[in-house]
Amino acid sequence: MISLLIISFSVTLIYLAVAERMKTYNALIAIQGLLLFFITYIELGSLDVWHLALILLETLVIKVIVLPYFIHRLLIKKSGDRSVILVVPGYISLTIVSIIIFFSFLLSYLLHDQQIQVKYFTGAIAAIFTGLYLIIAHKQVFTHMMGYLTIENGIFLLSLAIGNEMPLIVNLAVLLDVFSSVLILGIFIDRLESFSTLDVDQLKELKD
Amino acid sequence: MTEIYFIASGILIVTLFIVRITNISHALVFTYLGFLAWLCFQELNLLDRDVTGLLHADALGVLFLFVTLIISFFCAVHYIIYAKKRNQVARTIAIHNGSFVIFVTAISGVFLSTHVGLLWAFLEASTLSGASLIYHDRDRLALEATWKYLFVSSIGVTLGFAGIMFLSIAAHNTPNDINSLIAAAPQMNIGWMKTSFIFVLAGFSVKMGIVPLFTIDIDAKDSSPSPIGAMFSGPLMSVGFMAIYRFYQIYCHTSILPWMNNLLLLTGVTSLFLAAVFILKTNNYKRMLAYSSMEHAGLILVAFSTGITGYLVAILHLTLHAFAKAGLFFQIGQVHRVFNSKMMESCGGYFKISPTGSITMLAGLLAIVAMPPSGLFMTEFMLFKSLMISGKWWIVFIVMFLLCFFVYAMVKNFFSLIFIKNPEAQVRQQVSPLESIPPLMLIGAVLFFGVVSPDFLTTLIKQAIQVLPK
């Protein structure tokens, strides 16, 4: 079951590479959140109730409901469901993300570390590098934010791969930070839009 | 004790965002600084006792807390003038003061954290509140700088979190508090430790203003109000250093120590090189100061990489640089107000306009380019000595060669601002000589420390480096 969920998670990464509409990106990030919720629920069933409640709150409430709703409301609905500009052609991105997933899989197997679980580690590393790739390959702040969220999801999966528990207060602080960082990023994208500078090429006034 | 401080900070932050009466808002910031001062002395008294818990400072934490307290105090004083002279509305002041208190609380949280996860959470909080401070002027440039800072910093701090995850893999089931991790380090897997350190150094470079993620730090210092530039060059650089230092502290008793030192040396020299290239190119005084901060951050890493003598030098250099650079940022803020510009082509003949300000700038120049009697001269002298003792002659030559560019750029630009009359420069506002007293006090302290070495400072630093390899 876990394998199926992680494969689905990897498929969302491939889809992210070729997605063209803002709504699709948002939906894919929400689906990733939902998959993470199921993975967490199956994996961490034995945890104490507070830890479990906190992690479920992070995945189900924040990643699946609050953030996608917020992004939709603030960025997509306001500007219309525009298509993003693909600087790198879709088929090249598709190939690159597939290679990233393949090498993540290879790396996880070659490491042979008892501490890490290969399945999670593959998904986590693939998501982190796909997120970085999305940021490098796109020139719009919206897709940069989607890349950032993908990296966040990858880090979340990585913490599952390690399974090393942190105290509740630390988890709470991390959750609060991640949540507020996305909210604040969203607010600033909204401000950037008021200056019609959603393309990073226009953000070039600060230089020597 | 720390609980009381954080609860008080929380209450003050909420009040600051609600209250829209300017005088009360400023008074609340000073009330907060009173709590911070109380915390500093409490933590100092607790140093010799065995305290457990997620939040308590070691000797280095106490030192940086005091540095933060002093610079924050001057920053709050300067912001009152900044807001008054620029006719800021109550709402802007309330948002600034609220964000400022969150920022300083997050910084103090980093110095207090004994758990790597909590340290990360405070680092991210400092990014978010820092973004609000940069956005102060609410114009297009401020927005560009804020967006870049927020985004790149978030990516950097997230990469740092990946470093923490790799540390967790290396540590197996060891709890992630620093003392347990130090004890477990000799049994950790070398590959994971190295991966973790690379991610941490790359990710947290954003806070220290070094290679690779240094660019946004420069933009942030340029676009934010001058008092905030002072905070970014002093306490925030210490935050970045502290984050990297914690991981160094965990791994330093393992076989990867020479590898870590080489990596720090490489990062330090590369930062110095890039800062030297950019400082020659820039035509903006605030960016020049920002590149100078990058230069000093590079020197600190080079010093730290040389081992036991270098540790003391690095921490002392970081502390003194924080004071000198804060003083210069406050003073350049006044220059900005006088000429209504921070561009070199629009400023000149400052000596005739403000002799007190010019003397402060000259004293600051002396301090920052490490001329005797500057305390930074002592630290750079000790740095070269420790490099020579460790046989790294070629590094001595490279660093000395690169430092020539900084001295040239800083002296040339400061002299042209102070002494050369510029027909383009128009005086927009007169500044009271009294305003130069706070920067002169900070710069004076750096010059004084070059002559007299206070016991309080050296004892704290020596206590801090006791945990590092001999």
XYZ file of C-alpha atoms in Angstrom:
678
model
C 0.000 0.000 0.000
C 2.795 2.395 1.017
C 4.647 1.577 -2.235
C 1.557 2.450 -4.252
C 1.204 5.768 -2.459
C 4.862 6.664 -2.970
C 4.687 5.714 -6.648
C 1.634 7.984 -6.959
C 3.640 10.713 -5.244
C 6.432 10.265 -7.828
C 3.857 10.408 -10.637
C 2.724 13.825 -9.373
C 6.345 14.958 -9.707
C 6.403 13.881 -13.354
C 3.106 15.638 -13.964
C 4.490 18.808 -12.325
C 7.262 18.843 -14.918
C 4.820 19.220 -17.793
C 1.897 21.054 -16.167
C 0.949 24.299 -17.867
C -1.954 25.778 -15.943
C -1.787 27.365 -12.495
C -4.767 25.320 -11.336
C -3.014 22.070 -12.272
C 0.017 22.984 -10.163
C -2.181 23.828 -7.212
C -4.181 20.600 -7.559
C -0.977 18.527 -7.806
C 0.448 20.090 -4.638
C -2.860 19.352 -2.849
C -2.771 15.739 -4.119
C 0.787 15.407 -2.820
C -0.476 16.618 0.563
C -3.275 14.026 0.494
C -0.832 11.229 -0.380
C 1.448 12.362 2.455
C -1.556 12.251 4.789
C -2.292 8.606 3.871
C 1.383 7.638 4.100
C 1.683 9.271 7.524
C -1.530 7.688 8.741
C -0.397 4.185 7.768
C 3.184 4.628 8.893
C 2.766 6.461 12.168
C -0.338 4.752 13.589
C 1.622 3.718 16.673
C 2.581 7.262 17.697
C 1.072 8.986 20.713
C -2.141 10.850 20.058
C -0.718 14.408 20.196
C 2.102 13.726 17.759
C -0.278 11.994 15.391
C -2.837 14.790 15.631
C -0.157 17.383 14.890
C 1.216 15.550 11.862
C -2.270 14.918 10.509
C -3.077 18.576 11.033
C 0.006 19.486 9.021
C -0.800 17.162 6.136
C -4.571 17.045 5.881
C -5.636 20.466 7.119
C -2.732 22.642 6.031
C -1.254 20.925 2.974
C -4.529 19.677 1.481
C -7.102 22.277 2.468
C -5.751 25.593 3.763
C -2.770 26.233 1.452
C -4.397 25.179 -1.847
C -7.497 27.200 -0.919
C -5.351 30.187 -0.041
C -3.316 29.950 -3.265
C -6.485 29.535 -5.312
C -8.191 32.480 -3.677
C -5.252 34.846 -3.717
C -3.420 33.984 -6.891
C -5.468 31.928 -9.297
C -8.971 33.321 -8.928
C -7.746 36.898 -8.959
C -5.582 36.669 -12.049
C -7.607 34.027 -13.904
C -6.291 30.513 -14.444
C -3.392 31.582 -16.628
C -0.996 29.148 -18.154
C 2.581 29.363 -16.992
C 5.366 29.991 -19.464
C 7.483 26.895 -19.996
C 11.025 28.070 -20.709
C 12.261 24.514 -21.085
C 10.075 22.418 -23.455
C 7.815 19.929 -21.665
C 9.454 16.810 -23.057
C 12.900 17.880 -21.822
C 11.520 18.590 -18.328
C 9.782 15.212 -18.426
C 13.068 13.503 -19.241
C 14.963 15.417 -16.558
C 12.417 14.659 -13.807
C 12.368 10.980 -14.857
C 16.160 10.903 -14.606
C 15.948 12.578 -11.167
C 13.521 9.878 -9.973
C 15.667 7.106 -11.444
C 18.839 8.394 -9.785
C 17.047 8.951 -6.469
C 15.996 5.307 -6.591
C 19.514 4.212 -7.461
C 21.030 6.361 -4.717
C 18.638 5.021 -2.067
C 19.502 1.439 -2.978
C 23.236 2.040 -3.082
C 23.302 3.672 0.355
C 22.344 0.478 2.223
C 21.719 2.380 5.426
C 19.650 0.632 8.058
C 18.369 3.938 9.355
C 16.600 4.968 6.158
C 13.696 3.357 4.382
C 14.434 3.110 0.681
C 10.902 3.867 -0.542
C 10.529 7.072 1.415
C 14.046 8.186 0.721
C 13.558 7.800 -3.041
C 10.384 9.890 -2.995
C 11.942 12.497 -0.702
C 15.146 13.023 -2.681
C 13.220 13.020 -5.973
C 10.817 15.685 -4.639
C 13.630 17.899 -3.313
C 15.506 17.822 -6.629
C 12.348 18.187 -8.723
C 11.435 21.244 -6.626
C 14.886 22.731 -7.225
C 14.575 21.937 -10.926
C 11.162 23.662 -11.107
C 12.685 26.779 -9.548
C 15.635 26.796 -11.946
C 13.673 25.977 -15.095
C 10.782 28.423 -14.635
C 10.837 32.170 -14.701
C 7.627 33.012 -12.891
C 7.291 33.576 -9.180
C 4.163 31.405 -9.043
C 6.007 28.318 -10.295
C 8.925 29.170 -8.011
C 6.543 28.948 -5.099
C 5.218 25.620 -6.377
C 8.830 24.398 -6.535
C 9.327 25.534 -2.945
C 6.208 23.634 -1.831
C 7.461 20.516 -3.627
C 10.756 20.787 -1.723
C 8.786 21.179 1.515
C 6.835 18.006 0.713
C 10.117 16.232 -0.030
C 11.551 17.304 3.325
C 8.384 16.054 5.047
C 8.807 12.667 3.370
C 12.488 12.671 4.332
C 11.552 13.121 7.989
C 9.301 10.041 7.610
C 12.188 8.143 5.979
C 14.324 8.778 9.040
C 11.623 8.239 11.617
C 13.588 10.136 14.274
C 11.063 11.835 16.494
C 11.448 15.419 17.576
C 9.843 16.845 20.725
C 6.273 18.091 20.258
C 7.214 21.721 20.791
C 9.831 21.513 18.025
C 7.361 19.909 15.640
C 4.855 22.614 16.455
C 7.409 25.363 15.821
C 8.455 23.806 12.503
C 4.824 23.468 11.433
C 4.074 27.064 12.351
C 7.095 28.306 10.403
C 6.321 26.325 7.259
C 2.722 27.460 7.346
C 3.495 31.124 7.883
C 6.297 31.129 5.307
C 3.893 29.962 2.602
C 1.275 32.488 3.683
C 3.794 35.322 3.620
C 5.217 34.185 0.249
C 1.653 34.188 -1.105
C 1.017 37.689 0.203
C 4.175 38.973 -1.460
C 3.313 37.305 -4.768
C 0.034 39.196 -4.533
C 1.943 42.454 -3.970
C 4.263 41.674 -6.890
C 1.227 41.217 -9.066
C 0.084 44.734 -8.187
C 3.351 45.894 -9.772
C 2.758 43.461 -12.706
C 6.082 41.758 -12.102
C 5.268 38.083 -11.909
C 8.134 37.335 -14.275
C 11.500 37.151 -12.509
C 13.180 38.821 -15.495
C 11.483 42.030 -14.380
C 12.966 41.754 -10.907
C 16.360 43.035 -11.959
C 16.532 46.532 -10.570
C 18.714 45.634 -7.609
C 22.206 45.303 -8.969
C 25.621 46.932 -8.849
C 13.672 31.941 33.028
C 13.555 31.764 29.248
C 9.845 30.934 29.420
C 9.129 34.286 31.095
C 11.151 36.066 28.400
C 9.327 34.368 25.516
C 5.883 34.876 27.081
C 6.658 38.572 27.709
C 7.934 38.917 24.121
C 4.753 37.294 22.799
C 2.514 39.676 24.745
C 4.566 42.694 23.650
C 4.496 41.601 20.006
C 0.703 41.306 19.990
C 0.387 44.685 21.740
C 2.807 46.309 19.286
C 0.732 45.247 16.298
C -2.459 46.542 17.924
C -1.260 49.849 19.386
C -1.107 52.642 16.819
C 0.191 55.411 19.082
C 3.787 56.042 18.046
C 5.265 56.991 21.438
C 3.721 53.978 23.161
C 4.951 51.747 20.345
C 8.551 52.941 20.805
C 8.233 52.628 24.582
C 7.094 49.003 24.179
C 10.222 48.231 22.111
C 12.398 49.552 24.943
C 10.352 47.538 27.456
C 11.124 44.472 25.356
C 14.822 45.375 25.314
C 14.620 45.584 29.125
C 13.408 41.968 29.166
C 16.220 40.993 26.789
C 18.779 42.671 29.082
C 17.317 40.782 32.041
C 17.586 37.512 30.078
C 21.219 38.244 29.143
C 22.227 38.701 32.792
C 20.187 35.680 33.914
C 21.886 33.480 31.328
C 25.281 34.907 32.288
C 24.661 33.960 35.915
C 23.526 30.486 34.909
C 26.676 29.789 32.852
C 28.518 27.944 35.610
C 25.509 25.865 36.588
C 24.338 22.669 34.981
C 21.049 23.707 33.385
C 19.008 21.394 31.174
C 16.124 22.116 28.832
C 15.546 23.130 25.248
C 16.390 26.783 25.764
C 19.475 27.937 27.576
C 22.600 29.684 26.352
C 26.201 28.517 26.505
C 29.086 31.019 26.738
C 28.986 31.806 23.002
C 25.205 32.233 23.155
C 25.553 34.671 26.080
C 28.191 36.692 24.204
C 26.021 36.957 21.093
C 22.983 37.810 23.229
C 24.845 40.786 24.658
C 25.963 41.875 21.160
C 22.344 41.622 19.966
C 21.112 43.589 22.970
C 23.557 46.466 22.434
C 23.020 46.751 18.671
C 19.238 46.360 19.022
C 19.190 49.185 21.556
C 21.025 51.561 19.197
C 18.898 50.334 16.322
C 15.703 51.185 18.252
C 17.077 54.648 19.052
C 17.979 55.267 15.406
C 14.650 54.021 14.165
C 12.862 56.686 16.245
C 14.875 59.347 14.379
C 14.446 57.545 11.041
C 10.657 57.402 11.449
C 10.373 60.996 12.632
C 12.510 62.515 9.873
C 10.744 60.535 7.173
C 7.281 61.278 8.553
C 6.308 57.637 8.804
C 2.657 56.926 9.601
C 1.704 55.181 12.846
C 0.716 51.994 11.014
C 4.158 51.599 9.367
C 5.871 52.240 12.714
C 3.634 49.697 14.466
C 4.357 47.009 11.840
C 8.079 47.781 11.918
C 8.311 47.702 15.712
C 6.250 44.497 15.948
C 8.391 42.791 13.299
C 11.562 44.117 14.945
C 10.641 42.515 18.267
C 9.795 39.199 16.529
C 13.132 39.425 14.677
C 15.193 40.020 17.833
C 13.243 37.336 19.731
C 13.943 34.852 16.905
C 17.635 35.805 16.925
C 17.849 35.345 20.689
C 15.999 32.024 20.269
C 18.762 30.791 17.929
C 21.391 31.639 20.552
C 19.376 29.886 23.264
C 18.393 26.706 21.390
C 19.982 23.490 22.540
C 18.014 21.416 20.028
C 18.844 21.543 16.316
C 15.160 21.409 15.301
C 14.306 24.354 17.506
C 17.325 26.249 16.210
C 15.970 25.763 12.693
C 12.507 26.983 13.704
C 13.962 30.213 15.129
C 16.118 30.680 12.009
C 13.056 30.494 9.791
C 11.194 32.879 12.108
C 14.055 35.365 11.701
C 13.665 35.094 7.906
C 9.944 35.833 8.023
C 10.224 38.776 10.396
C 13.329 40.026 8.517
C 11.275 40.132 5.307
C 8.744 42.423 6.959
C 11.564 44.745 8.074
C 13.060 44.918 4.564
C 9.638 45.789 3.103
C 9.537 48.919 5.278
C 9.479 51.503 2.450
C 6.833 49.597 0.471
C 8.184 50.686 -2.919
C 9.147 48.590 -5.909
C 12.797 48.125 -4.881
C 11.836 47.146 -1.343
C 9.347 44.647 -2.752
C 11.953 43.137 -5.079
C 14.471 42.816 -2.238
C 11.844 41.379 0.106
C 10.643 38.805 -2.373
C 14.174 37.685 -3.213
C 15.161 37.589 0.456
C 12.080 35.673 1.503
C 12.246 33.161 -1.301
C 15.978 32.443 -1.416
C 16.224 32.503 2.355
C 13.356 30.006 2.635
C 15.077 27.729 0.131
C 18.377 28.110 2.015
C 16.834 27.402 5.388
C 14.963 24.412 3.897
C 18.264 23.030 2.584
C 19.598 23.541 6.104
C 16.667 21.472 7.372
C 17.688 18.709 4.944
C 21.122 18.949 6.635
C 19.412 18.384 10.002
C 17.613 15.354 8.522
C 20.927 13.908 7.303
C 22.329 14.487 10.788
C 19.360 12.497 12.138
C 20.244 9.650 9.764
C 23.852 9.726 10.972
C 22.749 9.914 14.600
C 20.332 6.960 14.358
C 17.995 7.204 17.318
C 19.967 9.720 19.337
C 17.795 12.636 20.516
C 18.516 15.773 18.500
C 19.741 17.930 21.361
C 23.258 19.210 20.943
C 24.875 17.531 23.970
C 23.513 14.080 23.050
C 24.621 14.584 19.442
C 28.157 15.609 20.496
C 28.380 12.444 22.612
C 27.094 10.269 19.754
C 29.199 11.897 17.005
C 32.233 9.523 17.130
C 29.925 6.612 16.195
C 28.226 8.446 13.326
C 28.589 7.523 9.657
C 31.191 9.769 7.989
C 29.344 10.059 4.664
C 26.137 11.285 6.299
C 28.021 13.720 8.505
C 29.775 15.238 5.494
C 26.515 15.458 3.504
C 24.808 17.079 6.465
C 27.578 19.669 6.906
C 27.555 20.589 3.189
C 23.778 21.156 3.263
C 23.984 23.156 6.486
C 26.834 25.343 5.227
C 25.133 25.968 1.880
C 21.697 26.544 3.414
C 22.672 28.754 6.348
C 25.126 30.755 4.196
C 22.060 32.845 3.461
C 22.090 34.098 7.049
C 25.814 34.669 7.331
C 26.048 36.359 3.931
C 28.707 34.084 2.465
C 29.062 31.968 -0.682
C 26.880 30.496 -2.175
C 23.663 32.345 -1.173
C 25.137 35.773 -0.456
C 23.381 37.927 -3.086
C 20.081 38.382 -1.310
C 21.848 39.401 1.859
C 23.455 42.282 -0.074
C 20.089 43.325 -1.563
C 18.443 43.156 1.851
C 21.053 45.402 3.486
C 20.763 47.851 0.594
C 16.965 48.107 0.472
C 16.098 48.066 4.167
C 16.298 51.116 6.460
C 19.871 51.731 7.685
C 19.184 50.609 11.292
C 18.006 47.268 9.909
C 21.145 47.047 7.736
C 23.042 47.281 11.034
C 20.998 44.386 12.468
C 21.641 42.281 9.353
C 25.385 42.942 9.465
C 25.752 42.265 13.169
C 23.321 40.013 15.027
C 22.017 38.219 11.916
C 25.543 37.370 10.770
C 26.139 35.954 14.259
C 22.970 33.886 13.816
C 24.313 32.361 10.584
C 27.653 31.734 12.250
C 25.968 30.147 15.269
C 23.913 27.786 13.070
C 27.045 26.583 11.236
C 29.057 26.544 14.472
C 26.556 24.200 16.200
C 27.091 21.563 13.526
C 30.844 22.120 13.622
C 30.665 21.642 17.395
C 28.825 18.328 16.943
C 31.216 16.949 14.305
C 34.525 18.442 15.507
C 35.534 15.461 17.637
C 35.326 13.085 14.668
C 37.686 12.278 11.811
C 35.946 14.760 9.478
C 37.430 17.767 11.318
C 40.238 18.454 8.753
C 37.709 18.073 5.919
C 35.344 20.568 7.592
C 38.201 23.016 8.112
C 39.174 22.778 4.440
C 35.568 23.353 3.387
C 35.297 26.415 5.640
C 38.604 27.713 4.272
C 37.415 27.255 0.685
C 34.093 28.978 1.431
C 35.858 31.801 3.247
C 38.391 32.472 0.476
C 35.710 32.260 -2.252
C 33.535 34.724 -0.316
C 36.501 37.075 0.017
C 37.251 36.818 -3.693
C 33.674 37.497 -4.829
C 33.259 40.351 -2.345
C 36.514 41.886 -3.652
C 35.225 41.733 -7.233
C 31.860 43.306 -6.385
C 33.090 45.986 -3.980
C 35.189 47.511 -6.773
C 32.166 47.614 -9.039
C 29.509 49.045 -6.775
C 28.468 52.710 -6.802
C 26.163 52.522 -3.808
C 27.435 53.175 -0.264
C 25.096 50.731 1.448
C 26.016 47.930 -0.958
C 29.678 48.745 -0.383
C 29.174 48.235 3.354
C 27.272 45.014 2.618
C 30.188 43.650 0.527
C 32.539 44.666 3.309
C 30.410 42.529 5.684
C 30.776 39.629 3.256
C 34.546 40.172 3.312
C 34.611 40.004 7.099
C 32.354 36.917 7.099
C 34.887 35.291 4.740
C 37.754 36.263 7.072
C 35.861 34.794 10.035
C 35.516 31.450 8.231
C 39.200 31.484 7.215
C 40.150 32.162 10.853
C 37.812 29.469 12.151
C 39.307 26.912 9.761
C 42.769 27.285 11.302
C 41.873 25.557 14.563
C 42.459 26.477 18.183
C 44.061 29.939 17.770
C 41.645 30.703 14.968
C 38.525 29.958 17.017
C 39.227 32.815 19.408
C 40.141 35.142 16.535
C 36.973 34.295 14.574
C 34.586 34.913 17.471
C 36.348 38.125 18.539
C 36.375 39.360 14.930
C 32.671 38.608 14.548
C 31.858 40.537 17.732
C 33.978 43.585 16.904
C 32.839 43.660 13.287
C 29.205 43.713 14.456
C 29.853 46.934 16.419
C 31.949 48.643 13.728
C 29.554 47.831 10.902
C 26.481 48.796 12.900
C 28.093 52.178 13.597
C 28.858 52.674 9.897
C 25.337 51.703 8.827
C 23.846 54.212 11.288
C 26.168 56.913 9.964
C 25.551 56.097 6.293
C 21.833 56.391 7.095
C 22.509 60.027 8.010
C 24.453 60.570 4.768
C 21.451 59.126 2.928
C 19.197 61.655 4.640
C 21.509 64.591 3.936
C 21.836 63.906 0.187
C 18.586 61.961 -0.225
C 20.693 59.374 -2.033
C 23.003 56.493 -1.277
C 24.602 56.572 -4.728
C 28.213 57.698 -4.908
C 27.660 60.066 -7.846
C 25.085 62.065 -5.843
C 27.136 62.568 -2.670
C 30.277 64.563 -1.824
C 31.822 67.295 0.297
C 30.357 65.774 3.464
C 33.016 67.272 5.739
C 31.742 70.805 5.243
C 28.154 69.744 5.817
C 28.736 67.581 8.884
C 32.198 67.591 10.486
C 30.998 65.346 13.357
C 29.506 62.839 10.925
C 32.684 62.906 8.836
C 34.899 62.253 11.861
C 32.627 59.344 12.788
C 32.959 57.987 9.264
C 36.744 58.334 9.323
C 36.894 56.577 12.691
C 34.613 53.894 11.252
C 36.868 53.566 8.206
C 39.868 53.115 10.464
C 38.006 50.443 12.424
C 36.605 48.524 9.458
C 39.756 48.387 7.301
C 41.566 47.102 10.393
C 44.069 49.923 10.882
C 45.611 50.270 14.348
C 44.256 50.919 16.935
C 41.184 49.059 15.639
C 40.355 45.840 17.454
C 39.943 44.276 14.015
C 43.650 44.970 13.382
C 44.463 42.751 16.365
C 42.196 39.961 15.154
C 43.498 40.099 11.570
C 47.063 40.144 12.884
C 46.322 37.052 14.986
C 44.596 35.465 11.981
C 47.712 35.812 9.822
C 49.840 34.581 12.699
C 47.702 31.452 13.135
C 47.726 30.857 9.353
C 51.529 31.113 9.336
C 51.848 28.808 12.357
C 49.699 26.215 10.581
C 51.975 26.563 7.526
C 49.357 27.979 5.170
C 51.582 30.653 3.641
C 49.793 30.679 0.318
C 46.506 31.448 2.045
C 48.208 34.366 3.809
C 49.272 35.789 0.434
C 45.863 35.272 -1.188
C 43.979 36.825 1.743
C 46.397 39.783 2.002
C 46.149 40.372 -1.747
C 42.330 40.346 -1.628
C 42.243 42.620 1.440
C 44.130 45.277 -0.570
C 41.073 45.615 -2.838
C 38.778 46.245 0.132
C 41.090 48.827 1.671
C 41.415 50.561 -1.710
C 37.651 50.580 -2.400
C 36.635 51.690 1.095
C 39.278 54.418 1.425
C 38.655 55.757 -2.093
C 34.875 55.907 -1.693
C 34.872 57.265 1.866
C 37.431 59.960 1.005
C 35.497 61.013 -2.074
C 32.321 61.267 0.049
C 33.980 63.268 2.799
C 36.542 65.460 1.054
C 35.758 65.805 -2.652
C 33.207 68.414 -3.590
C 30.590 67.119 -5.974
C 28.453 69.623 -7.957
C 25.777 66.925 -8.332
C 25.423 66.580 -4.553
C 22.573 68.608 -3.108
C 21.944 68.977 0.591
C 18.324 68.070 1.282
C 18.323 67.942 5.056
C 20.596 69.005 7.914
C 21.402 66.387 10.511
C 22.102 67.192 14.155
C 25.674 66.347 15.277
C 24.140 64.620 18.314
C 22.898 61.853 16.032
C 26.491 60.786 15.441
C 27.000 59.962 19.113
C 25.586 56.381 19.013
C 27.652 55.329 15.946
C 30.708 57.012 17.446
C 30.197 55.038 20.673
C 30.035 51.737 18.775
C 33.050 52.530 16.591
C 34.892 53.936 19.609
C 34.352 50.617 21.397
C 36.037 48.772 18.503
C 39.012 51.166 18.593
C 39.164 50.858 22.392
C 39.167 47.047 22.234
C 42.249 47.261 20.031
C 44.143 48.831 22.921
C 42.509 47.264 25.970
C 41.191 43.748 25.924
C 38.262 43.508 28.376
C 38.335 40.451 30.630
C 34.591 39.911 30.295
C 34.882 39.439 26.534
C 37.969 37.222 26.464
C 36.750 35.066 29.368
C 33.455 34.405 27.605
C 35.186 33.549 24.308
C 37.721 31.291 26.025
C 34.896 29.542 27.847
C 33.034 29.130 24.545
C 35.943 27.535 22.696
C 36.741 25.101 25.507
C 34.390 22.594 23.895
C 36.293 22.693 20.590
C 39.307 20.451 19.846
C 42.624 21.605 21.311
